[in-house]
Tab-separated table of C-alpha atoms in Angstrom:
chain	number	residue	atom	x	y	z
G	803	MET	CA	-85.135	-25.736	1.956
G	804	LYS	CA	-85.664	-29.469	2.413
G	805	VAL	CA	-82.496	-31.408	3.265
G	806	SER	CA	-82.022	-35.188	3.310
G	807	CYS	CA	-79.075	-36.979	4.954
G	808	LEU	CA	-78.091	-40.387	3.596
G	809	GLN	CA	-76.699	-42.165	6.652
G	810	MET	CA	-74.756	-44.779	4.746
G	811	ASN	CA	-73.184	-48.084	5.758
G	812	MET	CA	-70.206	-48.822	3.534
G	813	GLU	CA	-67.819	-51.727	3.005
G	814	LEU	CA	-64.221	-50.883	3.849
G	815	GLY	CA	-62.115	-50.769	0.684
G	816	ASN	CA	-64.874	-51.849	-1.719
G	817	THR	CA	-65.137	-48.702	-3.821
G	818	ALA	CA	-67.282	-50.203	-6.593
G	819	LYS	CA	-69.863	-51.542	-4.153
G	820	ASN	CA	-69.911	-48.289	-2.198
G	821	LEU	CA	-70.463	-46.193	-5.315
G	822	ALA	CA	-73.323	-48.435	-6.432
G	823	HIS	CA	-74.867	-48.252	-2.970
G	824	ALA	CA	-74.579	-44.458	-2.853
G	825	LYS	CA	-76.476	-44.323	-6.149
G	826	GLU	CA	-79.199	-46.566	-4.702
G	827	LEU	CA	-79.594	-44.333	-1.661
G	828	ILE	CA	-79.749	-41.190	-3.782
G	829	CYS	CA	-82.492	-42.699	-5.929
G	830	GLU	CA	-84.396	-43.767	-2.801
G	831	ALA	CA	-84.021	-40.341	-1.168
G	832	MET	CA	-85.485	-38.563	-4.199
G	833	ARG	CA	-88.910	-40.036	-3.343
G	834	GLU	CA	-89.155	-37.254	-0.725
G	835	SER	CA	-88.308	-34.517	-3.271
G	836	PRO	CA	-85.511	-32.853	-1.275
G	837	ASP	CA	-83.672	-29.729	-2.339
G	838	VAL	CA	-80.338	-31.018	-1.020
G	839	LEU	CA	-78.946	-34.529	-0.536
G	840	VAL	CA	-75.992	-35.140	1.795
G	841	LEU	CA	-73.580	-38.090	1.923
G	842	PRO	CA	-71.091	-38.905	4.739
G	843	GLU	CA	-67.291	-38.747	4.900
G	844	THR	CA	-65.037	-41.043	2.770
G	845	TRP	CA	-67.988	-43.083	1.586
G	846	ASN	CA	-65.995	-44.439	-1.384
G	847	THR	CA	-63.343	-46.256	0.667
G	848	GLY	CA	-64.672	-46.189	4.209
G	849	PHE	CA	-62.449	-44.800	6.973
G	850	PHE	CA	-59.920	-46.016	6.045
G	851	PRO	CA	-58.159	-48.976	4.381
G	852	LYS	CA	-54.503	-48.134	5.077
G	853	GLU	CA	-52.886	-50.934	3.067
G	854	ARG	CA	-54.368	-50.045	-0.353
G	855	LEU	CA	-55.498	-46.484	0.220
G	856	PHE	CA	-53.466	-44.853	-2.553
G	857	GLU	CA	-54.596	-47.380	-5.161
G	858	LEU	CA	-58.253	-47.225	-4.062
G	859	SER	CA	-58.259	-43.419	-4.098
G	860	LYS	CA	-56.976	-42.887	-7.636
G	861	GLY	CA	-59.430	-41.110	-9.896
G	862	ALA	CA	-62.017	-40.838	-7.136
G	863	CYS	CA	-63.005	-37.213	-7.737
G	864	ASP	CA	-63.420	-37.761	-11.464
G	865	GLY	CA	-65.605	-40.777	-10.790
G	866	VAL	CA	-67.774	-38.877	-8.327
G	867	LYS	CA	-68.150	-35.956	-10.729
G	868	ASP	CA	-69.289	-38.314	-13.486
G	869	CYS	CA	-71.651	-40.396	-11.364
G	870	ILE	CA	-72.941	-38.179	-8.554
G	871	GLY	CA	-72.801	-35.037	-10.680
G	872	GLY	CA	-74.760	-36.921	-13.320
G	873	LEU	CA	-77.418	-37.876	-10.764
G	874	ALA	CA	-77.650	-34.261	-9.548
G	875	ARG	CA	-78.305	-33.178	-13.128
G	876	GLU	CA	-80.732	-36.044	-13.819
G	877	TYR	CA	-82.839	-35.369	-10.723
G	878	GLY	CA	-82.364	-31.600	-10.640
G	879	VAL	CA	-81.180	-31.724	-7.016
G	880	ASN	CA	-78.267	-30.227	-5.104
G	881	ILE	CA	-75.910	-32.884	-3.732
G	882	VAL	CA	-73.372	-32.342	-0.972
G	883	ALA	CA	-71.455	-35.463	-1.927
G	884	GLY	CA	-69.843	-36.062	1.450
G	885	SER	CA	-66.133	-36.626	1.000
G	886	VAL	CA	-63.978	-39.196	-0.761
G	887	SER	CA	-60.419	-40.379	-0.401
G	888	ASN	CA	-58.793	-38.973	-3.508
G	889	VAL	CA	-55.343	-38.747	-5.107
G	890	ARG	CA	-53.915	-35.508	-6.495
G	891	GLY	CA	-50.324	-35.639	-7.613
G	892	ASN	CA	-48.599	-37.984	-5.208
G	893	SER	CA	-50.779	-37.130	-2.214
G	894	ILE	CA	-54.057	-38.428	-0.812
G	895	TYR	CA	-56.680	-35.926	0.307
G	896	ASN	CA	-59.994	-36.285	2.114
G	897	THR	CA	-62.019	-34.217	-0.337
G	898	ALA	CA	-65.621	-33.019	-0.201
G	899	MET	CA	-67.494	-32.052	-3.361
G	900	VAL	CA	-70.723	-30.134	-3.877
G	901	PHE	CA	-72.935	-30.287	-6.990
G	902	ASN	CA	-75.709	-27.907	-7.955
G	903	ARG	CA	-78.968	-28.839	-9.681
G	904	ASP	CA	-77.227	-28.727	-13.076
G	905	GLY	CA	-74.690	-31.325	-11.951
G	906	VAL	CA	-71.863	-28.784	-11.870
G	907	CYS	CA	-69.247	-29.198	-9.144
G	908	ILE	CA	-69.412	-25.767	-7.512
G	909	ALA	CA	-67.166	-26.429	-4.505
G	910	GLN	CA	-64.374	-28.706	-3.322
G	911	TYR	CA	-62.873	-28.830	0.162
G	912	ASP	CA	-59.946	-30.832	1.522
G	913	LYS	CA	-60.248	-31.737	5.207
G	914	THR	CA	-57.981	-29.367	7.117
G	915	HIS	CA	-57.832	-31.072	10.535
G	916	LEU	CA	-56.689	-34.679	10.209
G	917	PHE	CA	-57.557	-37.093	13.010
G	918	THR	CA	-54.167	-37.948	14.502
G	919	PRO	CA	-55.487	-40.529	17.053
G	920	MET	CA	-56.320	-42.854	14.128
G	921	GLY	CA	-53.238	-41.898	12.071
G	922	GLU	CA	-55.106	-40.001	9.383
G	923	ASP	CA	-52.238	-37.515	9.233
G	924	SER	CA	-49.823	-40.306	8.245
G	925	TYR	CA	-51.791	-41.118	5.086
G	926	TYR	CA	-53.627	-37.948	4.063
G	927	THR	CA	-52.426	-34.438	3.261
G	928	PRO	CA	-54.317	-31.611	5.011
G	929	GLY	CA	-56.181	-28.979	3.053
G	930	THR	CA	-55.173	-25.337	3.006
G	931	HIS	CA	-58.437	-23.445	2.475
G	932	LEU	CA	-61.964	-23.113	3.832
G	933	CYS	CA	-65.031	-23.590	1.665
G	934	ARG	CA	-68.135	-21.474	1.170
G	935	PHE	CA	-70.736	-21.805	-1.596
G	936	ALA	CA	-74.367	-21.036	-2.423
G	937	LEU	CA	-77.179	-23.534	-2.949
G	938	ASP	CA	-80.423	-22.039	-4.266
G	939	GLY	CA	-79.202	-18.655	-3.056
G	940	ILE	CA	-78.477	-19.857	0.497
G	941	GLN	CA	-74.952	-19.289	1.775
G	942	CYS	CA	-73.427	-22.599	2.875
G	943	GLY	CA	-70.169	-24.032	4.133
G	944	ILE	CA	-68.780	-27.502	4.726
G	945	VAL	CA	-66.444	-29.163	7.219
G	946	ILE	CA	-65.395	-32.777	7.639
G	947	CYS	CA	-65.711	-34.742	10.878
G	948	TYR	CA	-62.804	-33.754	13.212
G	949	ASP	CA	-63.043	-30.187	11.852
G	950	VAL	CA	-66.158	-29.623	13.984
G	951	ARG	CA	-64.009	-29.702	17.134
G	952	PHE	CA	-62.348	-26.460	15.996
G	953	PRO	CA	-64.829	-23.629	16.619
G	954	GLU	CA	-62.439	-21.018	15.254
G	955	LEU	CA	-62.679	-22.646	11.807
G	956	ILE	CA	-66.460	-22.526	11.800
G	957	ARG	CA	-66.642	-19.029	13.276
G	958	THR	CA	-64.354	-17.865	10.458
G	959	LEU	CA	-66.855	-19.276	7.961
G	960	ALA	CA	-69.776	-17.783	9.884
G	961	LEU	CA	-68.222	-14.320	9.766
G	962	GLN	CA	-68.283	-14.585	5.979
G	963	GLY	CA	-72.082	-14.819	6.100
G	964	LEU	CA	-73.088	-18.463	6.513
G	965	ASP	CA	-76.700	-19.634	6.817
G	966	MET	CA	-76.157	-23.405	6.702
G	967	LEU	CA	-73.197	-25.602	7.632
G	968	PHE	CA	-72.788	-29.170	6.399
G	969	VAL	CA	-70.806	-31.552	8.611
G	970	VAL	CA	-69.953	-34.852	6.908
G	971	SER	CA	-68.381	-37.441	9.150
G	972	GLN	CA	-67.278	-40.919	10.120
G	973	TRP	CA	-67.848	-40.447	13.840
G	974	PRO	CA	-67.540	-43.439	16.195
G	975	LYS	CA	-70.393	-44.647	18.369
G	976	THR	CA	-68.296	-44.290	21.526
G	977	ARG	CA	-68.291	-40.498	21.094
G	978	THR	CA	-71.784	-39.908	19.704
G	979	PHE	CA	-72.514	-37.556	22.618
G	980	HIS	CA	-69.626	-35.361	21.470
G	981	LEU	CA	-70.962	-35.210	17.916
G	982	ARG	CA	-74.447	-34.248	19.072
G	983	THR	CA	-73.108	-31.645	21.507
G	984	LEU	CA	-70.606	-30.063	19.129
G	985	THR	CA	-72.975	-29.780	16.171
G	986	THR	CA	-75.692	-28.306	18.388
G	987	ALA	CA	-73.245	-25.800	19.867
G	988	ARG	CA	-72.023	-24.756	16.402
G	989	ALA	CA	-75.639	-24.103	15.365
G	990	ILE	CA	-76.472	-22.032	18.453
G	991	GLU	CA	-73.299	-19.975	18.714
G	992	ASN	CA	-73.227	-19.138	14.988
G	993	GLN	CA	-77.010	-18.793	14.577
G	994	MET	CA	-77.219	-21.044	11.547
G	995	PHE	CA	-78.596	-24.406	10.466
G	996	VAL	CA	-76.241	-27.354	10.888
G	997	VAL	CA	-76.752	-30.498	8.827
G	998	CYS	CA	-74.675	-33.450	10.012
G	999	CYS	CA	-74.476	-36.615	7.904
G	1000	ASN	CA	-72.608	-39.398	9.702
G	1001	SER	CA	-71.859	-42.973	8.681
G	1002	CYS	CA	-72.890	-46.185	10.404
G	1003	GLY	CA	-71.722	-49.784	10.511
G	1004	THR	CA	-68.299	-51.214	11.376
G	1005	ALA	CA	-64.842	-50.826	9.831
G	1006	ASP	CA	-62.080	-52.943	11.345
G	1007	ASN	CA	-62.622	-52.482	15.083
G	1008	THR	CA	-64.490	-49.177	14.902
G	1009	VAL	CA	-68.264	-48.974	15.170
G	1010	PHE	CA	-69.640	-45.772	13.684
G	1011	GLY	CA	-72.556	-44.205	15.490
G	1012	GLY	CA	-75.003	-42.777	12.971
G	1013	SER	CA	-77.089	-40.092	14.720
G	1014	SER	CA	-77.134	-37.838	11.660
G	1015	ALA	CA	-79.144	-34.718	12.411
G	1016	VAL	CA	-80.583	-31.493	11.077
G	1017	ILE	CA	-80.374	-28.746	13.714
G	1018	ASN	CA	-81.859	-25.268	13.564
G	1019	PRO	CA	-80.200	-22.040	14.816
G	1020	LEU	CA	-81.961	-22.376	18.195
G	1021	GLY	CA	-80.265	-25.724	18.731
G	1022	GLU	CA	-83.475	-27.641	18.155
G	1023	THR	CA	-83.118	-30.994	16.370
G	1024	LEU	CA	-85.477	-31.096	13.406
G	1025	SER	CA	-84.630	-34.674	12.431
G	1026	LEU	CA	-82.415	-37.315	14.039
G	1027	ALA	CA	-81.277	-40.704	12.777
G	1028	GLY	CA	-80.700	-43.829	14.811
G	1029	GLU	CA	-77.576	-45.995	14.705
G	1030	GLY	CA	-78.312	-47.940	11.507
G	1031	GLU	CA	-78.539	-47.053	7.848
G	1032	GLU	CA	-81.410	-44.692	7.084
G	1033	ILE	CA	-82.398	-41.510	5.311
G	1034	ILE	CA	-83.647	-38.561	7.332
G	1035	SER	CA	-85.197	-35.347	6.023
G	1036	ALA	CA	-86.165	-31.961	7.433
G	1037	GLU	CA	-87.540	-28.664	6.203
G	1038	CYS	CA	-85.280	-25.740	7.109
G	1039	ASN	CA	-87.180	-22.473	7.424
G	1040	MET	CA	-84.599	-19.900	6.427
G	1041	ASP	CA	-86.954	-17.053	7.370
G	1042	MET	CA	-86.221	-17.656	11.059
G	1043	LEU	CA	-82.595	-16.531	10.690
G	1044	ALA	CA	-83.319	-12.798	10.605
G	1045	GLU	CA	-85.505	-12.947	13.720
G	1046	ILE	CA	-82.978	-14.947	15.735
G	1047	ARG	CA	-80.050	-12.782	14.708
G	1048	GLY	CA	-82.028	-9.638	15.448
G	1049	SER	CA	-83.190	-10.749	18.896
G	1050	ILE	CA	-79.762	-12.003	20.058
G	1051	PRO	CA	-77.192	-10.001	18.038
G	1052	VAL	CA	-74.060	-11.978	18.905
G	1053	PHE	CA	-72.185	-10.917	15.790
G	1054	ARG	CA	-72.867	-7.239	16.403
G	1055	ASP	CA	-71.845	-7.604	20.065
G	1056	ARG	CA	-68.532	-9.357	19.429
G	1057	ARG	CA	-65.401	-7.763	20.970
G	1058	GLN	CA	-62.868	-8.648	18.307
G	1059	GLU	CA	-60.182	-6.474	19.924
G	1060	LEU	CA	-60.128	-8.807	22.942
G	1061	TYR	CA	-59.854	-12.092	21.082
G	1062	SER	CA	-56.468	-13.685	20.718
G	1063	SER	CA	-55.470	-14.997	17.307
G	1064	GLN	CA	-53.335	-17.703	18.905
């Protein structure tokens, strides 16, 4: 499976410009004929314009389904459409969407761990469910940014039979080392591919660090972005999963009776 990450620079609060730019990047990425395209977190609004967030987030999911779903169908490609700030009822959610090659939205996930240091919890409502789906027969899951700091969330997904995890993020440059370390650890400990698509550029006083990466189950980085806007791609050899899991059978050797649920 060939995966391409669209490490996107967005303009805070300019949803029309960001949507148009996402379309441009998708069209550019298709020159490499990937099987899966991946966008970063909250690419419609940036992270995040507090003053007008509710207004800017209205109808976001419908717009993404029409536009990004339409591109998935047009190009015959799977698209992990990052996440968008989106209104449901009277609440704002940080919602990821996944489209198959027919342009059908096959999965939605609301970010479950909101980043309290930047006040995300004061504006967004947390999700209540995890998310697993299949792309071209490969079992996948998705988490959003801060979620990757919670290994129990990802291990729960892994125990359901995950082969590839998508991490979409708006991770700051000051903690790029954390992002690289955490995504690599999640790949090694769960013996799966991890595809991380981060943003870049500046929003208010925060500089986002790029460094999107595709990591194999051995913790080896197959492709790594720099700090600016770019598209990276990597071939993921799914055949290696059986060998790795057979040679180091961590799931078979787990001692569930000793693990606390607290």
